[in-house]
Amino acid sequence: MATSEKKLKICSKGHKYYKSSDCPTCPTCEQERKPADGFLSQLSAPARRALENNGITTLQQLSKFSEKEILQFHGIGPASLPKLKAALKEEGVSFKKLTNEK
Ligand SMILES: [Zn+2]
């Protein structure tokens, strides 16, 4: 029967995949939507490694650090900061504020 045959499908983003059912879910898109490392996936590889090496894999953990502390991590450049700030803002949190900072 032809119904058990896998058919080549192409999703709206152009990913090719094979599915035997009529399920329209594209596995590549599904993986890209993974929420766990959403903000990390926006960063450059060195910046991502720098955060991971310091035990930061979530925005909640990131918010326990100040902007200054994050910049001291090897691999984090000033270009990464706006992305991190935007991600924190979306989560409703922000970098730790230092009271003695000018
Ligand atoms: Zn896709």
mmCIF file of C-alpha atoms and ligand atoms in Angstrom:
data_model
loop_
_atom_site.group_PDB
_atom_site.id
_atom_site.type_symbol
_atom_site.label_atom_id
_atom_site.label_comp_id
_atom_site.label_asym_id
_atom_site.label_seq_id
_atom_site.Cartn_x
_atom_site.Cartn_y
_atom_site.Cartn_z
ATOM 1 C CA MET A 1 0.000 0.000 0.000
ATOM 2 C CA ALA A 2 1.225 3.460 -0.829
ATOM 3 C CA THR A 3 0.076 4.889 2.501
ATOM 4 C CA SER A 4 3.083 3.422 4.366
ATOM 5 C CA GLU A 5 5.527 5.021 1.969
ATOM 6 C CA LYS A 6 7.473 7.990 3.183
ATOM 7 C CA LYS A 7 6.981 11.124 1.181
ATOM 8 C CA LEU A 8 9.368 13.963 0.701
ATOM 9 C CA LYS A 9 7.933 17.132 2.166
ATOM 10 C CA ILE A 10 9.221 20.657 2.188
ATOM 11 C CA CYS A 11 8.178 23.014 4.952
ATOM 12 C CA SER A 12 7.492 26.732 4.589
ATOM 13 C CA LYS A 13 11.106 27.473 5.475
ATOM 14 C CA GLY A 14 12.467 25.133 2.830
ATOM 15 C CA HIS A 15 13.569 22.230 5.052
ATOM 16 C CA LYS A 16 13.258 18.866 3.371
ATOM 17 C CA TYR A 17 12.063 15.930 5.398
ATOM 18 C CA TYR A 18 10.367 12.601 5.000
ATOM 19 C CA LYS A 19 7.120 11.736 6.676
ATOM 20 C CA SER A 20 4.817 8.818 6.141
ATOM 21 C CA SER A 21 1.871 10.501 7.787
ATOM 22 C CA ASP A 22 0.131 13.733 6.899
ATOM 23 C CA CYS A 23 1.611 15.428 9.964
ATOM 24 C CA PRO A 24 2.807 18.837 8.767
ATOM 25 C CA THR A 25 5.357 19.288 11.554
ATOM 26 C CA CYS A 26 8.859 19.797 10.235
ATOM 27 C CA PRO A 27 11.481 18.203 12.521
ATOM 28 C CA THR A 28 14.066 20.870 11.727
ATOM 29 C CA CYS A 29 11.684 23.676 12.690
ATOM 30 C CA GLU A 30 10.716 21.741 15.804
ATOM 31 C CA GLN A 31 14.338 21.604 16.905
ATOM 32 C CA GLU A 32 14.900 25.269 16.198
ATOM 33 C CA ARG A 33 11.990 26.124 18.443
ATOM 34 C CA LYS A 34 13.596 24.436 21.445
ATOM 35 C CA PRO A 35 12.927 26.899 24.264
ATOM 36 C CA ALA A 36 15.577 25.690 26.700
ATOM 37 C CA ASP A 37 18.532 27.321 25.004
ATOM 38 C CA GLY A 38 16.634 30.014 23.153
ATOM 39 C CA PHE A 39 18.768 32.959 24.215
ATOM 40 C CA LEU A 40 22.008 31.009 23.983
ATOM 41 C CA SER A 41 21.291 30.135 20.380
ATOM 42 C CA GLN A 42 21.270 33.840 19.501
ATOM 43 C CA LEU A 43 24.829 34.315 20.705
ATOM 44 C CA SER A 44 28.105 33.719 18.926
ATOM 45 C CA ALA A 45 29.788 30.435 19.770
ATOM 46 C CA PRO A 46 32.524 31.984 21.996
ATOM 47 C CA ALA A 47 29.955 34.005 23.943
ATOM 48 C CA ARG A 48 27.761 30.962 24.414
ATOM 49 C CA ARG A 49 30.679 28.895 25.659
ATOM 50 C CA ALA A 50 31.687 31.671 28.052
ATOM 51 C CA LEU A 51 28.257 31.634 29.672
ATOM 52 C CA GLU A 52 28.065 27.854 29.774
ATOM 53 C CA ASN A 53 31.540 27.647 31.318
ATOM 54 C CA ASN A 54 30.280 29.884 34.094
ATOM 55 C CA GLY A 55 27.229 27.730 34.659
ATOM 56 C CA ILE A 56 24.809 30.066 32.911
ATOM 57 C CA THR A 57 22.321 28.236 30.741
ATOM 58 C CA THR A 58 19.121 30.090 31.607
ATOM 59 C CA LEU A 59 18.065 33.726 31.767
ATOM 60 C CA GLN A 60 17.319 33.307 35.463
ATOM 61 C CA GLN A 61 20.948 32.338 36.067
ATOM 62 C CA LEU A 62 22.140 35.172 33.840
ATOM 63 C CA SER A 63 20.159 37.699 35.868
ATOM 64 C CA LYS A 64 22.228 36.831 38.955
ATOM 65 C CA PHE A 65 25.213 38.516 37.331
ATOM 66 C CA SER A 66 25.874 42.175 36.662
ATOM 67 C CA GLU A 67 26.675 43.585 33.251
ATOM 68 C CA LYS A 68 30.263 44.163 34.377
ATOM 69 C CA GLU A 69 30.713 40.600 35.555
ATOM 70 C CA ILE A 70 29.385 39.211 32.291
ATOM 71 C CA LEU A 71 31.774 41.372 30.258
ATOM 72 C CA GLN A 72 34.698 39.942 32.204
ATOM 73 C CA PHE A 73 33.949 36.433 30.936
ATOM 74 C CA HIS A 74 36.407 35.423 28.259
ATOM 75 C CA GLY A 75 34.527 35.368 24.968
ATOM 76 C CA ILE A 76 31.852 37.906 25.794
ATOM 77 C CA GLY A 77 32.195 41.066 23.774
ATOM 78 C CA PRO A 78 30.216 44.304 23.942
ATOM 79 C CA ALA A 79 28.302 43.101 20.874
ATOM 80 C CA SER A 80 26.760 40.298 22.922
ATOM 81 C CA LEU A 81 25.332 42.627 25.549
ATOM 82 C CA PRO A 82 22.376 44.058 23.597
ATOM 83 C CA LYS A 83 21.259 40.518 22.725
ATOM 84 C CA LEU A 84 21.507 39.431 26.345
ATOM 85 C CA LYS A 85 19.680 42.527 27.546
ATOM 86 C CA ALA A 86 16.875 42.004 25.058
ATOM 87 C CA ALA A 87 16.531 38.360 26.077
ATOM 88 C CA LEU A 88 16.434 39.287 29.761
ATOM 89 C CA LYS A 89 13.836 41.953 29.114
ATOM 90 C CA GLU A 90 11.633 39.456 27.309
ATOM 91 C CA GLU A 91 11.840 37.207 30.350
ATOM 92 C CA GLY A 92 10.940 40.128 32.618
ATOM 93 C CA VAL A 93 14.276 40.168 34.424
ATOM 94 C CA SER A 94 17.494 42.177 34.133
ATOM 95 C CA PHE A 95 21.164 42.132 35.014
ATOM 96 C CA LYS A 96 22.041 42.398 38.675
ATOM 97 C CA LYS A 97 22.367 46.031 39.684
ATOM 98 C CA LEU A 98 25.472 47.084 41.547
ATOM 99 C CA THR A 99 24.604 49.722 44.116
ATOM 100 C CA ASN A 100 28.119 51.196 44.132
ATOM 101 C CA GLU A 101 28.287 51.436 40.357
ATOM 102 C CA LYS A 102 28.508 54.868 38.834
HETATM 103 ZN ZN ZN B 1 11.193 23.485 8.629
#
